[in-house]
PDB file of C-alpha atoms in Angstrom:
ATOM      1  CA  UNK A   1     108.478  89.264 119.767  1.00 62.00           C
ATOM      2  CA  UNK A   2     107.358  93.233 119.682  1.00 74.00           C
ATOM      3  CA  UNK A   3     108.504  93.864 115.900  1.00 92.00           C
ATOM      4  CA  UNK A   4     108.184  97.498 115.578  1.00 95.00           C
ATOM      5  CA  UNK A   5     106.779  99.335 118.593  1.00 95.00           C
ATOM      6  CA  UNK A   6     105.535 103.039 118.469  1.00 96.00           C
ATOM      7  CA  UNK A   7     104.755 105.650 121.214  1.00 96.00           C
ATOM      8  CA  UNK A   8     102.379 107.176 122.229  1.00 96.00           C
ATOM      9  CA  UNK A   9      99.141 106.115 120.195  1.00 94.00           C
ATOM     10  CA  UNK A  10      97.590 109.104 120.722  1.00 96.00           C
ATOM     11  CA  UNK A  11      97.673 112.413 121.150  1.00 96.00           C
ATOM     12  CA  UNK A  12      96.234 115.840 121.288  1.00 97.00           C
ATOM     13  CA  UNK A  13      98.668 118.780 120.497  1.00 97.00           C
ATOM     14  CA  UNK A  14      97.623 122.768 120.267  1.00 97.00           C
ATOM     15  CA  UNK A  15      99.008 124.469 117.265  1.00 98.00           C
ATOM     16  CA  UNK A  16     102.564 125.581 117.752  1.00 97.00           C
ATOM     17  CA  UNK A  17     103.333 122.899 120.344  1.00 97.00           C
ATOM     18  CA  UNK A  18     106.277 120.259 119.525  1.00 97.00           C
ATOM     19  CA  UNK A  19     106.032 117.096 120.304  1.00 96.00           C
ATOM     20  CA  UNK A  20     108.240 113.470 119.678  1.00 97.00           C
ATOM     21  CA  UNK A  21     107.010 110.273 118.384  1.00 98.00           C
ATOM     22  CA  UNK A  22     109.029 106.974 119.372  1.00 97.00           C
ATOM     23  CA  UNK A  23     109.956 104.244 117.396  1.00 97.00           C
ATOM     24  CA  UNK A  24     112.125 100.978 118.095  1.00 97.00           C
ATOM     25  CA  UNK A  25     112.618  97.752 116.469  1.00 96.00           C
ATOM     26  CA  UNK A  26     113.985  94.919 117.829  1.00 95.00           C
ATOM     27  CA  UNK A  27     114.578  92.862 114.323  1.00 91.00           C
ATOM     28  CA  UNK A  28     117.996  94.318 113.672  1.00 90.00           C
ATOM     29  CA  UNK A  29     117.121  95.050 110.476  1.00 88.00           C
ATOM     30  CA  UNK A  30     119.143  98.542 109.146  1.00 87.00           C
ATOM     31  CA  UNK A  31     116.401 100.956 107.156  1.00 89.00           C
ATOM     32  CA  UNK A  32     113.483 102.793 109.022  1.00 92.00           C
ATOM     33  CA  UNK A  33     110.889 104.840 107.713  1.00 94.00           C
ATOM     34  CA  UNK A  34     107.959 107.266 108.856  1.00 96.00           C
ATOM     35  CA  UNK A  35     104.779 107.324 107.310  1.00 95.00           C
ATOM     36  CA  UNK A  36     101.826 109.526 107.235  1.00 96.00           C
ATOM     37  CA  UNK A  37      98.585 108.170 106.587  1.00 93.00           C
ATOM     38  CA  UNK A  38      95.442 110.675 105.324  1.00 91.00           C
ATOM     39  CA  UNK A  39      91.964 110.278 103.896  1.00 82.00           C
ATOM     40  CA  UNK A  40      92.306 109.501 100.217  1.00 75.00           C
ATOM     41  CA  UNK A  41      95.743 109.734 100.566  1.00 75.00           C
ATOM     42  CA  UNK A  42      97.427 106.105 101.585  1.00 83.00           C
ATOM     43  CA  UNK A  43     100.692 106.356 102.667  1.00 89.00           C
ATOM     44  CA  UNK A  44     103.258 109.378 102.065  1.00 91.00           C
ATOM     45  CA  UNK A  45     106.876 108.793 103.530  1.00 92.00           C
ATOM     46  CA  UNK A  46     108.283 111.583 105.565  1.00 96.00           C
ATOM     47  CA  UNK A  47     111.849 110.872 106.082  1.00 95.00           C
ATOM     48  CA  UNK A  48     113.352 107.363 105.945  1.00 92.00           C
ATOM     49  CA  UNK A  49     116.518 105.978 107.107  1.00 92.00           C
ATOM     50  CA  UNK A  50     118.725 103.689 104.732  1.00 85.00           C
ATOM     51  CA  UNK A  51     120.595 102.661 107.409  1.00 85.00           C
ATOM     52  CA  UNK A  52     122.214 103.348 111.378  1.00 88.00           C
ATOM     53  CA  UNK A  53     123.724 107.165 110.569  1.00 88.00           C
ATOM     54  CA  UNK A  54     121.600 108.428 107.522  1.00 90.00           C
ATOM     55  CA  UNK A  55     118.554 110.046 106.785  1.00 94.00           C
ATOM     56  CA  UNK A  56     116.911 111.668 104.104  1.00 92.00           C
ATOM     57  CA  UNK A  57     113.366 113.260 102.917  1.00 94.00           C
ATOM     58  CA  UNK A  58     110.771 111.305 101.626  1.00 92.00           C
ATOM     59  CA  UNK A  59     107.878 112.803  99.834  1.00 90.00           C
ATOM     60  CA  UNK A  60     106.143 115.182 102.760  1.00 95.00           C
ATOM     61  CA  UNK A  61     108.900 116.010 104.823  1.00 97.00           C
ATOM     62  CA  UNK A  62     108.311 119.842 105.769  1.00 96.00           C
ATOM     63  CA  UNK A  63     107.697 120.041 109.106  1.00 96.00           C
ATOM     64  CA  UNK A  64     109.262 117.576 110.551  1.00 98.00           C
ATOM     65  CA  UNK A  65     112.768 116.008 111.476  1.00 97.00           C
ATOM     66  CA  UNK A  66     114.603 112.963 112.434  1.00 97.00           C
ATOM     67  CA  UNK A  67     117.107 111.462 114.408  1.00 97.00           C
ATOM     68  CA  UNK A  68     118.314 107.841 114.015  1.00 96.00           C
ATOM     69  CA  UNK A  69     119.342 107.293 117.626  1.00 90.00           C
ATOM     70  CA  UNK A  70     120.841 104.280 117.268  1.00 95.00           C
ATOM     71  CA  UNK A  71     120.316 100.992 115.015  1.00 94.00           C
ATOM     72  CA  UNK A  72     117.465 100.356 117.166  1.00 96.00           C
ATOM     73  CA  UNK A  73     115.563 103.487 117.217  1.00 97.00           C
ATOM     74  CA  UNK A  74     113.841 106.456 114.916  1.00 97.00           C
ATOM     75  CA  UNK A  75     112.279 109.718 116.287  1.00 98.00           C
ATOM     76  CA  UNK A  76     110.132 111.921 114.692  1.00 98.00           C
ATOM     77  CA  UNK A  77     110.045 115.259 115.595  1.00 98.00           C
ATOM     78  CA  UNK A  78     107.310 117.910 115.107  1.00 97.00           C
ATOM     79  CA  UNK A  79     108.444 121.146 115.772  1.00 94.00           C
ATOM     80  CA  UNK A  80     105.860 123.680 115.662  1.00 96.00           C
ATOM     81  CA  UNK A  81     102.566 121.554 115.339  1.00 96.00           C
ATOM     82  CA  UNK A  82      99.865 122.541 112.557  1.00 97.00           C
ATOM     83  CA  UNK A  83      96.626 121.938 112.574  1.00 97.00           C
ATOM     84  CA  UNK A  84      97.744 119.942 108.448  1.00 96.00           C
ATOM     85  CA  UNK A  85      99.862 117.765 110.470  1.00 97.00           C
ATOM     86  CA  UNK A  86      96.557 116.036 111.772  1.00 97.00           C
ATOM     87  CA  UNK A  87      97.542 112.403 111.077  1.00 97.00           C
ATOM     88  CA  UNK A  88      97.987 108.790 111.818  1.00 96.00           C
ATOM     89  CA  UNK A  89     101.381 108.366 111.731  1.00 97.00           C
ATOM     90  CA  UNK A  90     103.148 105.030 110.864  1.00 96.00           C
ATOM     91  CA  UNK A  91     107.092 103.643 111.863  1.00 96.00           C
ATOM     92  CA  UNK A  92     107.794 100.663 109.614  1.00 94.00           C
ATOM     93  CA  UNK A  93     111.658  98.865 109.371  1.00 92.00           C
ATOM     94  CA  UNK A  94     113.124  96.495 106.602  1.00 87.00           C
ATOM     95  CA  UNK A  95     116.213  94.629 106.209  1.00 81.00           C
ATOM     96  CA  UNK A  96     117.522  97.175 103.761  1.00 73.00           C
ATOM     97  CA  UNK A  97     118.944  97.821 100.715  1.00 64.00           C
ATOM     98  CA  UNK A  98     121.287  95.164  99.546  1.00 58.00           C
ATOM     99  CA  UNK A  99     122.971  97.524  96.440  1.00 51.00           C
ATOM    100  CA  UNK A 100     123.653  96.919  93.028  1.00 49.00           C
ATOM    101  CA  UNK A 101     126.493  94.644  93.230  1.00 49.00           C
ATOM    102  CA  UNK A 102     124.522  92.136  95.813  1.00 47.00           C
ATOM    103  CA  UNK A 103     122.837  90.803  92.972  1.00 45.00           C
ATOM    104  CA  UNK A 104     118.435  89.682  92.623  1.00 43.00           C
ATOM    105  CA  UNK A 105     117.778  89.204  96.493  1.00 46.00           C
ATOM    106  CA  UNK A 106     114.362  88.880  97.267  1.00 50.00           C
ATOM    107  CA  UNK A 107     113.357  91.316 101.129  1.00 54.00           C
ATOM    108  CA  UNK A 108     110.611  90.403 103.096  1.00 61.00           C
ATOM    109  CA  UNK A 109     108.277  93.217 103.079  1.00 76.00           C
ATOM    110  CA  UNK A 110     108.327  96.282 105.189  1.00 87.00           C
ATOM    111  CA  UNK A 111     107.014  95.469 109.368  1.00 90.00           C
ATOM    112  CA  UNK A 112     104.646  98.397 110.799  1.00 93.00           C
ATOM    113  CA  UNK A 113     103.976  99.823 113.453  1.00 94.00           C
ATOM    114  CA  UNK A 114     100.673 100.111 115.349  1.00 93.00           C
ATOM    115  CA  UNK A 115     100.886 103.412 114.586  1.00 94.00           C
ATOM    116  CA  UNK A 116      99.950 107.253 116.254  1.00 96.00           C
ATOM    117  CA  UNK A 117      96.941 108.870 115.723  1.00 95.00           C
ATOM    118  CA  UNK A 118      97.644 112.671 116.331  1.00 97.00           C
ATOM    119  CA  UNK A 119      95.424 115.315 116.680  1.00 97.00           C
ATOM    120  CA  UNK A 120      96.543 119.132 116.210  1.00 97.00           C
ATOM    121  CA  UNK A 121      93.432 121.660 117.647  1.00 97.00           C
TER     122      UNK A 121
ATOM    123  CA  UNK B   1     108.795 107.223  87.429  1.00 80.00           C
ATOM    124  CA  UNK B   2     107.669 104.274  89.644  1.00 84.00           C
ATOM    125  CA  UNK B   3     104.042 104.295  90.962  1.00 90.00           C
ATOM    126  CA  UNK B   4     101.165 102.112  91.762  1.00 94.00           C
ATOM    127  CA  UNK B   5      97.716 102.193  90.369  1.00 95.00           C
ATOM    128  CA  UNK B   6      94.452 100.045  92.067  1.00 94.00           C
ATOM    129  CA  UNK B   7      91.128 100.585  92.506  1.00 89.00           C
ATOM    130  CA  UNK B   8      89.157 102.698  93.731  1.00 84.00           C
ATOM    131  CA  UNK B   9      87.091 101.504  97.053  1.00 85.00           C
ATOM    132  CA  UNK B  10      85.271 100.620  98.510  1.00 93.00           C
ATOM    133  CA  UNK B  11      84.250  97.686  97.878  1.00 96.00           C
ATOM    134  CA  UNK B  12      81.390  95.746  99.141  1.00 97.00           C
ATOM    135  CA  UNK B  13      80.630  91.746  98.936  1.00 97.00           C
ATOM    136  CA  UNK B  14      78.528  89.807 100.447  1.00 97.00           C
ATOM    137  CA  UNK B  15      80.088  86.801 102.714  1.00 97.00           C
ATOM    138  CA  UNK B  16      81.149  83.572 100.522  1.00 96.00           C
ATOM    139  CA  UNK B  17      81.580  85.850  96.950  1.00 97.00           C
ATOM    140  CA  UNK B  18      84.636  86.090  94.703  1.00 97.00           C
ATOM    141  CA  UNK B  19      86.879  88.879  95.411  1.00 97.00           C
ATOM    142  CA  UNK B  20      89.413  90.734  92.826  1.00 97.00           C
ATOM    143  CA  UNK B  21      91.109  93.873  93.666  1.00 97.00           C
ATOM    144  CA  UNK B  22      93.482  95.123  90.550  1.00 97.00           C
ATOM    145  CA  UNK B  23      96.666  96.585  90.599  1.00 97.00           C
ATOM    146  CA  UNK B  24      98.632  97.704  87.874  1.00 97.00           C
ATOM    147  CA  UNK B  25     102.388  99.128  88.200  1.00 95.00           C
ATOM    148  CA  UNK B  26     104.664 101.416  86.167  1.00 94.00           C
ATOM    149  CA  UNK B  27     108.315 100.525  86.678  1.00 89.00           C
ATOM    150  CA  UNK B  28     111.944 100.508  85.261  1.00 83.00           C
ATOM    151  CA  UNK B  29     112.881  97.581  85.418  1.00 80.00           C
ATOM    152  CA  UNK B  30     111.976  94.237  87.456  1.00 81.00           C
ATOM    153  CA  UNK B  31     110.257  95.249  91.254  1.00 87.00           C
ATOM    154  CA  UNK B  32     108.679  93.100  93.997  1.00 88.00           C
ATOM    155  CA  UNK B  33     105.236  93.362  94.123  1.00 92.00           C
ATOM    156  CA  UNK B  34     103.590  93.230  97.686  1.00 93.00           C
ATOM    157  CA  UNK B  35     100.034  93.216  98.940  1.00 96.00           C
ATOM    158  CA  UNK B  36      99.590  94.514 102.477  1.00 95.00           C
ATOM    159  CA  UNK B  37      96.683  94.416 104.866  1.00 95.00           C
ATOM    160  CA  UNK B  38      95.097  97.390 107.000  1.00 93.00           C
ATOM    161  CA  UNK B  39      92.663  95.582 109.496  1.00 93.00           C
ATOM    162  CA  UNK B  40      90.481  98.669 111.545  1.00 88.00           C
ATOM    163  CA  UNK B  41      93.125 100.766 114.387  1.00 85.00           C
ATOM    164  CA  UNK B  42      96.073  98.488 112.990  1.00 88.00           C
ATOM    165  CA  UNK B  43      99.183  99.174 110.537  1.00 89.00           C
ATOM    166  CA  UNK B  44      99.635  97.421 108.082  1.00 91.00           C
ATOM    167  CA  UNK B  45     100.471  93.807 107.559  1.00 92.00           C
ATOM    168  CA  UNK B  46     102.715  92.100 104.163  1.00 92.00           C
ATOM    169  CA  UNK B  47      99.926  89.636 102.945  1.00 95.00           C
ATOM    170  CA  UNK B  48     101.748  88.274 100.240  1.00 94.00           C
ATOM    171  CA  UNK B  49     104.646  88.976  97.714  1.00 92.00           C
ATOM    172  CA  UNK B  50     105.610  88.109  94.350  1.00 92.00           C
ATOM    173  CA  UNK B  51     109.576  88.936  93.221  1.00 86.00           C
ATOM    174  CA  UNK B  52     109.449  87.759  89.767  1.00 86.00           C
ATOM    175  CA  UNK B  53     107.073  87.243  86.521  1.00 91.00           C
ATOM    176  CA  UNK B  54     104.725  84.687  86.537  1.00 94.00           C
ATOM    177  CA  UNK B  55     105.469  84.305  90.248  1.00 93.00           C
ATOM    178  CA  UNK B  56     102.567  83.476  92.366  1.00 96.00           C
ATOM    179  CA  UNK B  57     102.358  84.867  95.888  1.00 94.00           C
ATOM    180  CA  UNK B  58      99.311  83.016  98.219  1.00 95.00           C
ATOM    181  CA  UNK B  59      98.033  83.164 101.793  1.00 95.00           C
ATOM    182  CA  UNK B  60      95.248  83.333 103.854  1.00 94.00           C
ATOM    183  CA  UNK B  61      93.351  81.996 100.778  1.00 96.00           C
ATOM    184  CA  UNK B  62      94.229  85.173  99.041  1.00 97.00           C
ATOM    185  CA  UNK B  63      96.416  84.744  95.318  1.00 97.00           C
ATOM    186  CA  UNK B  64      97.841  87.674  93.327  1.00 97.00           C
ATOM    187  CA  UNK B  65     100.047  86.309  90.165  1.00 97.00           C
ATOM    188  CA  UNK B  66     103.031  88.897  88.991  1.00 96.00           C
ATOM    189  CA  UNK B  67     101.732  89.650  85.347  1.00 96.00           C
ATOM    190  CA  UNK B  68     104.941  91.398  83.609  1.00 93.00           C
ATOM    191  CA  UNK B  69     103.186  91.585  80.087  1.00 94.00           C
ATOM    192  CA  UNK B  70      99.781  93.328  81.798  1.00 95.00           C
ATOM    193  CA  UNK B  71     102.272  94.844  84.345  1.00 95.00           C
ATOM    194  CA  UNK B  72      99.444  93.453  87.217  1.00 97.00           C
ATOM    195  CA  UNK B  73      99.644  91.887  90.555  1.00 97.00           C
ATOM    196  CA  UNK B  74      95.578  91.463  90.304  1.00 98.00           C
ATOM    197  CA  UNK B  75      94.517  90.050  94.362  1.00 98.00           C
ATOM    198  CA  UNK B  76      91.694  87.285  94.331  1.00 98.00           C
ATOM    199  CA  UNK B  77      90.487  85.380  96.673  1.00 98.00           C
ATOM    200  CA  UNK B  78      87.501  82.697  96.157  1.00 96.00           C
ATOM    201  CA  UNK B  79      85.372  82.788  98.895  1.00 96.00           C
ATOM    202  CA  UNK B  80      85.607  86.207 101.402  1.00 97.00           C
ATOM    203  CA  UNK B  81      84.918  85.942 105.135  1.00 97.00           C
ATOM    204  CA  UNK B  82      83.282  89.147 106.992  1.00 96.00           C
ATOM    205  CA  UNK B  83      86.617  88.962 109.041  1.00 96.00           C
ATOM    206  CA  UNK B  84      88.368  89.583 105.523  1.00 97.00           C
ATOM    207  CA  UNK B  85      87.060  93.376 105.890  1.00 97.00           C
ATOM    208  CA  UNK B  86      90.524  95.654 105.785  1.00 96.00           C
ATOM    209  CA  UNK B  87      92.207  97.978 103.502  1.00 95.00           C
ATOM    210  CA  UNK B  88      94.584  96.014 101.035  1.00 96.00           C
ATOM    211  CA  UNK B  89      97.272  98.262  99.277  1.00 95.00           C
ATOM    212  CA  UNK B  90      99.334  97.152  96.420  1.00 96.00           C
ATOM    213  CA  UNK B  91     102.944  98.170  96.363  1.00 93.00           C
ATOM    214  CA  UNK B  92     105.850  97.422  94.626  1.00 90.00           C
ATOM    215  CA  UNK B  93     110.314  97.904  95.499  1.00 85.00           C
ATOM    216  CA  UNK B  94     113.499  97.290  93.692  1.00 75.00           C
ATOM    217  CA  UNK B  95     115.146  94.814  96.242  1.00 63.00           C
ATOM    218  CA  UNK B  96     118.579  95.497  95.192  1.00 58.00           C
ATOM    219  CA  UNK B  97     118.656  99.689  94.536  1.00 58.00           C
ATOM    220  CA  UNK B  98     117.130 100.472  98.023  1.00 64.00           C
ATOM    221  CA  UNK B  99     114.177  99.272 100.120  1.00 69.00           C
ATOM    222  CA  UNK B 100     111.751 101.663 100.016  1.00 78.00           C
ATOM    223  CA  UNK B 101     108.356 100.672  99.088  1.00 85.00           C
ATOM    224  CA  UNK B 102     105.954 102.893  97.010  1.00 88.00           C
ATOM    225  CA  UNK B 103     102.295 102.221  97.437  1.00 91.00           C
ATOM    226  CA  UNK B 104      98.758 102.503  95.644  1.00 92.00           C
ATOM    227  CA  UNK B 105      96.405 104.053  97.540  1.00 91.00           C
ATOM    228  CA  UNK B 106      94.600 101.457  98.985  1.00 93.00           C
ATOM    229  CA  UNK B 107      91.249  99.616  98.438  1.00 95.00           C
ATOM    230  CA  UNK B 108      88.330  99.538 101.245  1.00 95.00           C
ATOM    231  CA  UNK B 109      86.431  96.357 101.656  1.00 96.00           C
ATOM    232  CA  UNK B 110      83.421  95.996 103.107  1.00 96.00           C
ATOM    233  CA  UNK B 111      81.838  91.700 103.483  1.00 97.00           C
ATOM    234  CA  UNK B 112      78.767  91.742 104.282  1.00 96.00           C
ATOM    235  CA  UNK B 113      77.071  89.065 106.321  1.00 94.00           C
TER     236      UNK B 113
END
């Protein structure tokens, strides 16, 4: 019963260095999302995926890219780390969207991640 | 657009005291309203969820009553345990649109023994 299970949990990077941050689910559930999580801040979404194929930007996502491997699993991928991408980093999943012709259905809440504190020196 | 509003932490009780953390919302329509859980070096955890007005969401003790006419999803609990200590965010979705879920910015709380 893992739920949502992130790699590593932490992690020192030196500016300019790229790096990869795992994420699987084992819920079968179709949208995944990455969140950063800052001081005074809460959450910001960086890139989400609706479902197995598609991805798109969420409200911070310069810097960074995606891949939705498979239904299972979502990278994120830093390319050239800055010293502003100092973060705790957070993979959550949800059943998805249903659409507008599915009618009121009622999800159960996003599942998290323990999440990946990453430091950029 | 869509956004959540609570307050501002932290907050500190002393063990056994009333707790209420508001949360007010600004939608278009109808959304779920969630409370989620941040214990210390954890993500977050759904506490409890409301999907329509008037609807009641409970557990672990804590309430938070969907409000459409205040547009607030208020969380209380009655008596607050020193184990209680987490950040609580407030967020709400629209189920049937897409599933992403925008949140406030979370409350601190501190119970003090």
């Amino acid at each position: 019963n893992a739920g949502v299970t992130q790699t590593p949990k932490f992690q020192v990077l030196k500016t300019g260095q790229s790096m990869t941050l795992q994420c699987a689910q084992d819920m079968n559930h179709n949208s995944m999302y990455w969140y950063r999580q800052d001081p005074g801040m809460g959450l910001r979404l960086i890139y989400y995926s609706a479902s197995e194929g598609t991805t798109d930007k969420g409200e911070v996502p310069n810097g960074y890219n995606v891949s939705r491997l498979n239904k299972r699993e979502f990278s994120l991928r830093l390319e050239s780390a800055a010293p502003s991408q100092t973060s705790v980093y957070f993979c959550a999943s949800s059943e998805g969207p249903r659409g507008p012709n599915y009618g009121y259905t009622f999800g159960s809440g996003y599942t998290f991640g323990s999440g990946t504190r990453l430091t950029v020196v | 657009g869509n956004s959540v509003t609570q307050m501002e932490g932290p907050v500190t009780l002393s063990e056994e005291a009333f707790l209420t953390i508001n949360c007010t919302y600004t939608a278009t329509g109808y959304p779920s309203l969630f409370w989620y859980v941040q214990y210390p070096g954890e993500g977050l955890q759904l506490l409890l969820k409301a999907t329509k007005a008037d609807d009641k969401g409970s557990n672990k003790g804590f309430e938070a009553t969907y409000r459409k006419e205040t547009t607030s999803f208020h969380l209380e609990k009655g008596s607050v345990q020193v184990s209680d200590s987490a950040v609580y965010f407030c967020a709400l979705s629209f189920l049937n649109r897409d599933d992403k879920i925008i949140f406030g910015k979370g409350t601190r709380l501190h119970i003090l023994p």
